[in-house]
Coordinates of C-alpha atoms and ligand atoms in Angstrom, one line a residue:
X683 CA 96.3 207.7 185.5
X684 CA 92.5 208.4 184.1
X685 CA 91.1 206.5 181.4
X686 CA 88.4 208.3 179.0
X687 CA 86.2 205.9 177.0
X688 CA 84.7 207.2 173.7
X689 CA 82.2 205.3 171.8
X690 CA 84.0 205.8 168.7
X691 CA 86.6 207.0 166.9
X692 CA 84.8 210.3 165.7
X693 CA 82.8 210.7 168.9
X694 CA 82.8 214.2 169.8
X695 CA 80.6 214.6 172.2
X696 CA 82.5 212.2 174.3
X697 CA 85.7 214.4 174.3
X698 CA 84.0 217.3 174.7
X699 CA 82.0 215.7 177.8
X700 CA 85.5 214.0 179.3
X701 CA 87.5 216.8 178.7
X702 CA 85.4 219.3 180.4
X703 CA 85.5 217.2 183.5
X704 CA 88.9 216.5 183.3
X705 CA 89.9 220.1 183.0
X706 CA 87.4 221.6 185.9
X707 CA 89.7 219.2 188.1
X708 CA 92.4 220.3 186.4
X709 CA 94.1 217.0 185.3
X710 CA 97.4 217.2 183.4
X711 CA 97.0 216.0 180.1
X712 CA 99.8 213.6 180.3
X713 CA 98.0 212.2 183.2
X714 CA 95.1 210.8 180.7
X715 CA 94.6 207.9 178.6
X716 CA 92.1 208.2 175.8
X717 CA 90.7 205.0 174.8
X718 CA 88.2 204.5 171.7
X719 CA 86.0 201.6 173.1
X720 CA 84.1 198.7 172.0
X721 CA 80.4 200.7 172.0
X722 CA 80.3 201.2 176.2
X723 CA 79.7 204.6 177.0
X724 CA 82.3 204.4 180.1
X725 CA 83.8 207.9 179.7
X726 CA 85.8 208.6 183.4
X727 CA 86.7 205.2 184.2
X728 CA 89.5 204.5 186.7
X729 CA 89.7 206.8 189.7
X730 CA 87.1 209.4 187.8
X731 CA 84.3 206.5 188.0
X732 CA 81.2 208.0 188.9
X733 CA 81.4 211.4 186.9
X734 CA 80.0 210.2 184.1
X735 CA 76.7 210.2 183.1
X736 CA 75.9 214.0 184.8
X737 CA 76.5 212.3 188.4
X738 CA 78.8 214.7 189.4
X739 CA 78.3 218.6 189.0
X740 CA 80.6 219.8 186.3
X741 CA 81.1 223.8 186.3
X742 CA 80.5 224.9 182.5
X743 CA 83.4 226.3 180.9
X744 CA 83.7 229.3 178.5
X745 CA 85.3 228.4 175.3
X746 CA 84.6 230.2 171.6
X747 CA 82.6 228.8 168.8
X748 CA 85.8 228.7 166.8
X749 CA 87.5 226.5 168.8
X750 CA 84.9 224.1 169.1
X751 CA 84.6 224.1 165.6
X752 CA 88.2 223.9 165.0
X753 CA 87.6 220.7 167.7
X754 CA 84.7 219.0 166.1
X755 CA 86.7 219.0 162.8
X756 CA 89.9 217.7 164.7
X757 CA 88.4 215.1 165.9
X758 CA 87.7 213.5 163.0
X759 CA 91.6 212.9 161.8
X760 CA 92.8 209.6 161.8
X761 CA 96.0 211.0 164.3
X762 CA 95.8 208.9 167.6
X763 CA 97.1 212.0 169.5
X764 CA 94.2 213.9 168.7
X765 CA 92.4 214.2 171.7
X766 CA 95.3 214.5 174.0
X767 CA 96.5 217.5 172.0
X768 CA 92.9 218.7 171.7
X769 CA 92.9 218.6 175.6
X770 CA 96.0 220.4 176.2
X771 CA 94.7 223.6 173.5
X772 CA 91.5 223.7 175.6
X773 CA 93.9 224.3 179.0
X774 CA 95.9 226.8 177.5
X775 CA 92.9 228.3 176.0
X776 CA 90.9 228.4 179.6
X777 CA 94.3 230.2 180.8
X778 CA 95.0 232.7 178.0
X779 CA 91.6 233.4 176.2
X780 CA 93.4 234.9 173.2
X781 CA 95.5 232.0 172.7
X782 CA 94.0 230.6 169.5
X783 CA 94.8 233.7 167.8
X784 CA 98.4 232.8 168.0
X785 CA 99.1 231.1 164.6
X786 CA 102.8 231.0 165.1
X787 CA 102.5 228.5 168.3
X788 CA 103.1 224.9 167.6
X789 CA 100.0 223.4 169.0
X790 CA 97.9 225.8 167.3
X791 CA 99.5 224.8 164.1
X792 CA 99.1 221.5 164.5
X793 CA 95.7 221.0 165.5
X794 CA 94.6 223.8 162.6
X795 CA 96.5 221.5 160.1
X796 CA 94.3 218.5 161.7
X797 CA 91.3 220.0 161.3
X798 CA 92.2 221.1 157.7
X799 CA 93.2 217.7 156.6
X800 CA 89.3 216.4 157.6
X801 CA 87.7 219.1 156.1
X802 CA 90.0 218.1 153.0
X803 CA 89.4 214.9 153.5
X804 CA 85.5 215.7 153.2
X805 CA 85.9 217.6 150.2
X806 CA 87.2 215.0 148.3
X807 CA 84.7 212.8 149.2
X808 CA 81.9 215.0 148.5
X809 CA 83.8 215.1 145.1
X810 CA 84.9 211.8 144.4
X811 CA 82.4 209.0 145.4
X812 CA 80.8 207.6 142.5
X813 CA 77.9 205.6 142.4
X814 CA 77.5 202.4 140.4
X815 CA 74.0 201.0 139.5
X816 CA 72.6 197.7 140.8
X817 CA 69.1 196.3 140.7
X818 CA 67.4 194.2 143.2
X819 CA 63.3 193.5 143.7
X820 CA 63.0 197.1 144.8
X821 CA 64.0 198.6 141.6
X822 CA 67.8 201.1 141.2
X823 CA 70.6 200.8 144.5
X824 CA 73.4 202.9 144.4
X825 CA 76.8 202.0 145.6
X826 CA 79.9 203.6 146.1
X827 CA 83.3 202.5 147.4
X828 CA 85.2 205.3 149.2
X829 CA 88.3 205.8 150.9
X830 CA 88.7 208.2 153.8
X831 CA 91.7 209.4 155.0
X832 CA 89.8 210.1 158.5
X833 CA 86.5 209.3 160.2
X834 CA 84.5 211.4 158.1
X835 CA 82.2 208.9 157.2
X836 CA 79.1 209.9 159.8
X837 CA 80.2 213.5 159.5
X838 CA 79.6 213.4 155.8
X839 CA 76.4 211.7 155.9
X840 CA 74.0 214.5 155.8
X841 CA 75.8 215.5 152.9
X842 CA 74.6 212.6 151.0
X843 CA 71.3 212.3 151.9
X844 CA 70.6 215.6 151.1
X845 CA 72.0 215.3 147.6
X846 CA 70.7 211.8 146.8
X847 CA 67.6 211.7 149.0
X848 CA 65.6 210.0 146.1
X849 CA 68.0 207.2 145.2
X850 CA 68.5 204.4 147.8
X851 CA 72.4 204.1 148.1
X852 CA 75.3 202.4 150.2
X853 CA 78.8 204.2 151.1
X854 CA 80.6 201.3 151.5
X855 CA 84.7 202.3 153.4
X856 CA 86.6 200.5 155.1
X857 CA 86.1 202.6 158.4
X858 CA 82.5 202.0 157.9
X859 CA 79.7 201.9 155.8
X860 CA 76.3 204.1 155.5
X861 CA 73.1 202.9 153.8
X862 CA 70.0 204.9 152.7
X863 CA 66.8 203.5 151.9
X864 CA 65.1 206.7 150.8
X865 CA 63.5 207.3 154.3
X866 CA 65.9 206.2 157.2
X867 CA 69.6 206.1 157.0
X868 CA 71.5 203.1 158.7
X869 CA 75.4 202.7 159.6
X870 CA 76.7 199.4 159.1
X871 CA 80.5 197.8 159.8
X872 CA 83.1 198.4 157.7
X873 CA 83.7 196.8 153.7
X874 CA 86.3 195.7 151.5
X875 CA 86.7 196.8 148.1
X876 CA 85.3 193.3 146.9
X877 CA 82.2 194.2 148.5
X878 CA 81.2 197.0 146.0
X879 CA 80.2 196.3 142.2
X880 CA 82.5 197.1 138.9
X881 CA 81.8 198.5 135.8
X882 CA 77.8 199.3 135.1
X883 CA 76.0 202.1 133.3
X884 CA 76.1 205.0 135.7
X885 CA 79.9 204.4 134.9
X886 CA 79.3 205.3 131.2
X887 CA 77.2 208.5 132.2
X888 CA 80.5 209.7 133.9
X889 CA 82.9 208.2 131.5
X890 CA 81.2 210.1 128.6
X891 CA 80.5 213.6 130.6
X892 CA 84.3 213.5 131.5
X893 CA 85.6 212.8 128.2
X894 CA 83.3 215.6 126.7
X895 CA 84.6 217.7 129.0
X896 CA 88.0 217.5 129.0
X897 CA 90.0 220.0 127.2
X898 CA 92.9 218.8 126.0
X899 CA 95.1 222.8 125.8
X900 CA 95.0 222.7 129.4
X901 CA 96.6 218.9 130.3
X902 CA 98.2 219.6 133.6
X903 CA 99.4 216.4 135.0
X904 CA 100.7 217.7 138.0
X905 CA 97.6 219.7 138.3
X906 CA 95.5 217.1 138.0
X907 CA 97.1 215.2 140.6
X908 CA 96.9 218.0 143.2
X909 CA 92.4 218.3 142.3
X910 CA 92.1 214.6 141.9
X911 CA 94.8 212.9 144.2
X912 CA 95.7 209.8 142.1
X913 CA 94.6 207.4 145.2
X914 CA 90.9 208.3 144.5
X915 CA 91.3 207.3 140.8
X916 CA 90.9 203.7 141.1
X917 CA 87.6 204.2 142.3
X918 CA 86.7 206.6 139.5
X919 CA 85.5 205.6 136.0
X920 CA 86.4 208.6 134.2
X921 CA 90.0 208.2 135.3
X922 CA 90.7 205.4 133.4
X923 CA 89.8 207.3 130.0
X924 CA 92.8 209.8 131.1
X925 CA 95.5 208.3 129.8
X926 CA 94.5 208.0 126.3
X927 CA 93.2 211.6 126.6
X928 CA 96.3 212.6 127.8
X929 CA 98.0 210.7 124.8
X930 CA 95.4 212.0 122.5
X931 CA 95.6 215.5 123.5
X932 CA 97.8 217.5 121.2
X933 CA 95.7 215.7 118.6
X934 CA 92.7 216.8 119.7
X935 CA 94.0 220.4 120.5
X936 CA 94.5 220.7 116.7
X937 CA 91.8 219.3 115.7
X938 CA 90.0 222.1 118.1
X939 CA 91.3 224.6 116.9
X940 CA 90.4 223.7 113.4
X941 CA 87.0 223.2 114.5
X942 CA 86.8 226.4 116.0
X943 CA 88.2 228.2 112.8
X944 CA 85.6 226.4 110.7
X945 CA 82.3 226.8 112.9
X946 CA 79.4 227.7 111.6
X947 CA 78.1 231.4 112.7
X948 CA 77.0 231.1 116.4
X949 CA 73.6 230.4 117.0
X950 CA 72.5 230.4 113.6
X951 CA 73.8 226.6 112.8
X952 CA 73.9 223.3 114.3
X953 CA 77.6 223.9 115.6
X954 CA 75.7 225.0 119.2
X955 CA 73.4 222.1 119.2
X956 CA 76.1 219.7 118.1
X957 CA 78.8 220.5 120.7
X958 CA 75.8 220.6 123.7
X959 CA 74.8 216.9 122.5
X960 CA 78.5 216.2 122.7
X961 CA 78.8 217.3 126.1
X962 CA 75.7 215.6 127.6
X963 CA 73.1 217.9 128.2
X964 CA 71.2 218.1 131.8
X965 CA 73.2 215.4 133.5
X966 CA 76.6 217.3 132.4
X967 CA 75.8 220.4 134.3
X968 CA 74.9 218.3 137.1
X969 CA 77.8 215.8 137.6
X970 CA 79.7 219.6 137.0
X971 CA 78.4 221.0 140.0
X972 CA 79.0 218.4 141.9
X973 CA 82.1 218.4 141.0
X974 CA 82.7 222.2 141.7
X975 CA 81.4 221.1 145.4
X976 CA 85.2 219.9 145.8
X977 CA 86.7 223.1 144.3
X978 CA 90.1 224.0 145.9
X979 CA 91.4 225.8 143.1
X980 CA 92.2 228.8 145.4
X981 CA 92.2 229.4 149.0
X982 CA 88.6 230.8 149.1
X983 CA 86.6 227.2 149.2
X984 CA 88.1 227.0 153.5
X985 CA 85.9 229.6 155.2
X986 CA 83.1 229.4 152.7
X987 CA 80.2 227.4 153.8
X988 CA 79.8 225.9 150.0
X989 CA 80.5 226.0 146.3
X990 CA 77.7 228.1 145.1
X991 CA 77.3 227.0 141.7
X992 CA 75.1 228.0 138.7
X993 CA 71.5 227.3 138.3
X994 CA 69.2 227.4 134.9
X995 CA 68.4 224.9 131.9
X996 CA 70.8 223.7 130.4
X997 CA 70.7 224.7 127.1
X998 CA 69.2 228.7 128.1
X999 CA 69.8 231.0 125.3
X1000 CA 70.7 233.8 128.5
X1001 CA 73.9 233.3 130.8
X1002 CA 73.9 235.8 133.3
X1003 CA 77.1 236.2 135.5
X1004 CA 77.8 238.1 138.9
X1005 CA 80.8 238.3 141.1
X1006 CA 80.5 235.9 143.8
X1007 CA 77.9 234.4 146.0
X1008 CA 77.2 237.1 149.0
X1009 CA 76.4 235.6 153.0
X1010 CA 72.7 234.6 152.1
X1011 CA 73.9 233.2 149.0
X1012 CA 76.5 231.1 150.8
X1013 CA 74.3 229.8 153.4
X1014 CA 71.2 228.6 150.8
X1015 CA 74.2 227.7 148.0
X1016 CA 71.8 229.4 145.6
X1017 CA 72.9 232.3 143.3
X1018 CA 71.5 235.4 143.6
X1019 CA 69.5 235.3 147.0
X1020 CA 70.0 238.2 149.2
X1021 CA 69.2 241.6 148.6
X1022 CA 71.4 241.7 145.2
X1023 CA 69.3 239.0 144.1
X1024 CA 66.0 241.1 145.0
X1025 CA 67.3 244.1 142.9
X1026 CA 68.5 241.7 140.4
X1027 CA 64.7 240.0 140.1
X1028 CA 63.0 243.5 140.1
X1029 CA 64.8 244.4 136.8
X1030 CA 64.6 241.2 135.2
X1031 CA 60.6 241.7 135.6
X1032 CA 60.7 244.7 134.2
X1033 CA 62.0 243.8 131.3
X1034 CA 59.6 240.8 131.0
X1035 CA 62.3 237.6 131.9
X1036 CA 61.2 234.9 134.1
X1037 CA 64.7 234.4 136.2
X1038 CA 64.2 230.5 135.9
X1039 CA 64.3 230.7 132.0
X1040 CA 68.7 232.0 132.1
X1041 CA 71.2 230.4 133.4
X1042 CA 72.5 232.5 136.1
X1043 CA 76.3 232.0 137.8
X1044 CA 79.0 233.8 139.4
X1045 CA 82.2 234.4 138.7
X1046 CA 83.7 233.7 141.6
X1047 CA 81.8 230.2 143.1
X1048 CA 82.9 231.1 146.9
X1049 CA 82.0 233.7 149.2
X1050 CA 84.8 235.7 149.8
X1051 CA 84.4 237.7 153.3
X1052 CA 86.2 239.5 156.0
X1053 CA 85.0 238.3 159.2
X1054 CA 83.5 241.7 161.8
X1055 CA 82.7 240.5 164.8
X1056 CA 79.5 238.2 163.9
X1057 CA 79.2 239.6 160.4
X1058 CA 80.6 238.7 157.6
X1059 CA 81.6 241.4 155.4
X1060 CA 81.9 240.8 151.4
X1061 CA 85.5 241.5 149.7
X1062 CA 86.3 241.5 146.0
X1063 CA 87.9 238.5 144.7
X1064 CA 91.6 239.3 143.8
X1065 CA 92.4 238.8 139.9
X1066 CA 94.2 235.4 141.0
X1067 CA 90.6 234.4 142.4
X1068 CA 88.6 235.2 139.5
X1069 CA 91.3 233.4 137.0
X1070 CA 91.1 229.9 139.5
X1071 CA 87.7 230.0 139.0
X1072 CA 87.4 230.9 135.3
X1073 CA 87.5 227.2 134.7
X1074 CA 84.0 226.7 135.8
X1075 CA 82.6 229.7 134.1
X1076 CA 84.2 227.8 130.8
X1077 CA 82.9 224.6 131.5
X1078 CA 79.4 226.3 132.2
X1079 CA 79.6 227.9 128.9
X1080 CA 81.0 224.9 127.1
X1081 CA 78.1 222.8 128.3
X1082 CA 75.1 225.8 128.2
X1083 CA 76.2 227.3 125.0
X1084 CA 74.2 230.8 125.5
X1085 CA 73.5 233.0 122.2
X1086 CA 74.2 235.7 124.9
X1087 CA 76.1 236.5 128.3
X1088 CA 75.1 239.4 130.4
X1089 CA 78.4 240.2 132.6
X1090 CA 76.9 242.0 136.0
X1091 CA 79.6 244.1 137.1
X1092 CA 83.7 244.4 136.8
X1093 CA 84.5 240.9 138.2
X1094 CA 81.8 239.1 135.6
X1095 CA 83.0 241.0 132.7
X1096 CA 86.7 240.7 133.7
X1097 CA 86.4 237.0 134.6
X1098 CA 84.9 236.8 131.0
X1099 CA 86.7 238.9 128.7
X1100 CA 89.9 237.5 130.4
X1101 CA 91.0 241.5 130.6
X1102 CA 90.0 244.6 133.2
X1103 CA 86.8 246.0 132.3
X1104 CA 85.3 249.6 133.3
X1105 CA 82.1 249.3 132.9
X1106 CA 80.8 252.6 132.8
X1107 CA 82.9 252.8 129.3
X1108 CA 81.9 249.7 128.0
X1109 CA 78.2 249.0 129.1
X1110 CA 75.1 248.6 127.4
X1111 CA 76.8 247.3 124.4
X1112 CA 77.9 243.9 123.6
X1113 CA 81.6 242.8 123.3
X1114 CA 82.8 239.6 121.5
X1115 CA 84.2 236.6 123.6
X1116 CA 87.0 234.7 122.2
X1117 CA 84.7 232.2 120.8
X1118 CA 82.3 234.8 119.3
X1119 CA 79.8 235.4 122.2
X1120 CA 78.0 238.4 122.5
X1121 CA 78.5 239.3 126.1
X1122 CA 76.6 242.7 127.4
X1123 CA 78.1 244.3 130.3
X1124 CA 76.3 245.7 132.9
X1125 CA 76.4 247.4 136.3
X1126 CA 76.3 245.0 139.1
X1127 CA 72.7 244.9 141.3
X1128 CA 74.8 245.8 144.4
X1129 CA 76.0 248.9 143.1
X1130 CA 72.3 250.1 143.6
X1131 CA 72.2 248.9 147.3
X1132 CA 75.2 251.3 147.6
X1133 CA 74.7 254.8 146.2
X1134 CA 74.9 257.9 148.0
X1135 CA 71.7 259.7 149.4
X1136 CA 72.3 262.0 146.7
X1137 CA 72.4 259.6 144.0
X1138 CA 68.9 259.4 141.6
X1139 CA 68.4 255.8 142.4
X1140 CA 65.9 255.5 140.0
X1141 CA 67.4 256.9 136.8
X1142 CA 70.4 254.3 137.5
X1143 CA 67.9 251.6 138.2
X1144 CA 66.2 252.6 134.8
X1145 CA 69.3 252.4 133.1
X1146 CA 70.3 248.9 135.1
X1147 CA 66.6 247.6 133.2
X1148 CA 67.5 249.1 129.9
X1149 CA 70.8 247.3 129.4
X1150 CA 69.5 243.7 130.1
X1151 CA 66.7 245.1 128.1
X1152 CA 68.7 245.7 125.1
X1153 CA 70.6 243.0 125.6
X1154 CA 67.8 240.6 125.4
X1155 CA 66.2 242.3 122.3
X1156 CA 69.4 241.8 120.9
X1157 CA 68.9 238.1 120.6
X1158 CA 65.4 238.9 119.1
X1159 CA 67.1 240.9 116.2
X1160 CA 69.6 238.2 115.5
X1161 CA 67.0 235.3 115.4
Ligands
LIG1818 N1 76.2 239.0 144.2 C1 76.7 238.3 143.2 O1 77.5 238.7 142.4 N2 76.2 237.0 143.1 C2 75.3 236.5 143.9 O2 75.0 235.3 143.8 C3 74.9 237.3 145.0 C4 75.3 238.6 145.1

């Protein structure tokens, strides 16, 4: 029997090291005992003493990128087989190359279902911590009492700093526990509940976005269950308010709709200013976004790299709306990046727009692709894509409250409208949204990137400026 020592439960390296070894001898996976240990780096142990630590010569071996991703993310679940199983795909793999691409085998299945349940597992936590506010002698800390499913904790902490590199925070779990002081980022052993604060003001800043945001014609219980899974809701302020929003819902629907019926003219009154107050300004389309970084609505969130969600101030008079993020959007998570986005900012200079002064989005907040060979190669969101994700465009609105929307392209203007659009019938003119919104359709930037030699690129750039032109100078007229 051989022993294999990892450092710790989500270490790795220390499979990948131990396996390789293991497998250039060609032990039998049953013939191996993986042990997480107490810190000592002891990875062959037993009769393979002495080949760790590079002593011994160990012949590289040829695997893909996708299964050592699919690995890497594996590792992670809390399944104490893991690595055994993980061991025995990597011999079949070094025998049949191809075999990966077999989703109907059993071990495939499993370890893809493995790996999926981390990367869910990450998700929720990217969407789900919540921070509550203590002071000590050096000023705001920020802590947050999470539960993992699986040894995500180190995996995610990049995450974190990266959102909240300004704040010093604690992840307190009970795998573990991270702690960031602004400049250097410490792990620490693991908590209980007890150890992480109640009720404080950060608390009320969700509390109040959440109850703002929540529309009560679209309680889904179940559905709310599925996004939200009701173990996470202890931890989460705004949960406790869903109850008596659930209770208060039909209610409110009415009174809604009453509103709606009764509202002053849009953006001539105080309705728009009144209902952005409501919803919370600045910090409402941030704790949105955030949200959205957990987005599972549709299948489409798994190969992406990120949620790529809208960017602008908050209360922008423009709302400008593409299809979906392309690959350089979904590597920076910025709209409008790539060579779209270039087209996209040449127009919106010749009109006389600074980019930063709308509130620019997609339709469709994943990247939707077809993988060719290293490329990856954009497809159209289906019409069950762009309805999942209409959510977000409606919370956008809700909280931005544009006097105008400039759709960019069939997705935008379908994803909008809530109907197919052609858009060479129905540009350059604006359309009313249910609630009144003037929304301008338009051609889509990448439509330009695409036309035939033959094609006057110039005249359709022309008219690509005029209608955002008009559109804008519409908003001038009705002021
Ligand atoms: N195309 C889009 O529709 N949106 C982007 O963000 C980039 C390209």
């Amino acid at each position: 029997m051989r022993v294999a020592r990892l450092e710790s439960e989500d270490d790795f390296e220390g499979w990948r090291l131990a396996a390789r070894a293991f497998a250039s001898e060609g032990v039998a996976p049953s013939d191996i005992v993986w042990q997480v240990g107490d810190g000592a780096v002891d990875l062959f142990a037993g009769e393979a003493a002495g080949v760790a630590g590079g002593h011994a010569r160990i012949a590289p071996l040829r695997v893909t990128r996708e299964f050592l991703d699919l690995a890497r993310d594996a590792v992670l679940h809390s399944e104490p087989e893991r690595f055994s199983l993980l061991y025995t795909l990597l011999l079949r793999l070094l025998a049949q190359p191809q075999a990966l691409q077999d989703r109907a085998d059993a071990l495939v299945r499993r370890i893809e279902g493995l790996a999926r349940n981390v990367r869910r597992d990450s998700h929720k936590m990217h969407a789900f911590v919540r921070f509550r506010e203590l002071a000590d002698q050096d000023g705001p800390r920020f802590i947050a009492w999470f539960e993992p499913e699986h040894h995500i904790l180190r995996a995610n902490a990049g995450f974190f700093v990266d959102r909240f590199t300004n704040m010093r925070w604690s992840i307190l779990t009970p795998r573990g526990s991270l702690h960031w002081d602004g400049m250097a980022l410490a792990e620490g052993p693991p908590a209980t509940r007890a150890d992480a604060p109640g009720d404080d003001p950060v608390e009320s800043v969700w509390k109040a976005y959440y109850s703002a945001i929540f529309n009560p014609a679209r309680v889904m219980p179940q559905a709310m269950l599925k996004e939200m899974p009701r173990k996470y809701w202890k931890n989460m302020p705004e949960t406790a308010l869903v109850p008596q929003l659930i209770a208060g819902a039909r209610k409110r629907e009415l009174e809604m709709i009453e509103q709606a019926r009764s509202a002053p003219e849009r953006g001539k009154g105080s309705g728009r200013g009144q209902i952005r107050g409501q919803v919370g300004g600045p910090e409402a389309l941030v704790l949105l976004a955030g949200e959205a970084e957990g987005c599972q609505r549709c299948p489409l969130w798994k190969p992406a790299t990120q949620t790529v969600f809208g960017e602008g101030p908050h209360d922008a008079e423009i709302m400008i709306v593409g299809e979906q993020p392309g690959d350089q959007e979904d590597l920076a998570g910025r709209p409008f990046v790539g060579p779209a986005g270039a087209v996209f900012d040449r127009a919106m200079a010749q009109v006389g727009i600074d980019r930063t002064r709308a509130y620019i989005t997609n339709a469709v907040k994943h990247f939707k692709f077809e993988p060719r060979g290293k490329r990856r190669i954009h497809a159209r969101p289906n019409t069950g894509e762009i309805e999942a994700c209409r959510w977000w465009i409606d919370q956008e609105r809700a909280i931005v409250r544009p006097r105008l929307v400039i759709a960019m392209g069939a997705t935008a203007a379908r994803s909008l409208t809530g109907r197919p659009v052609t858009v060479g019938q129905e540009r350059g003119r604006p359309v009313a949204l249910p609630d009144g919104t003037p929304c301008w359709i338009t051609i889509h930037p990448s439509y330009l990137l695409r036309l035939p030699p033959d094609a006057d690129a110039e005249a359709e750039f022309a008219r690509y400026v005029a209608d955002i032109r008009s559109a804008v100078e519409s908003l001038a007229e009705a002021a």
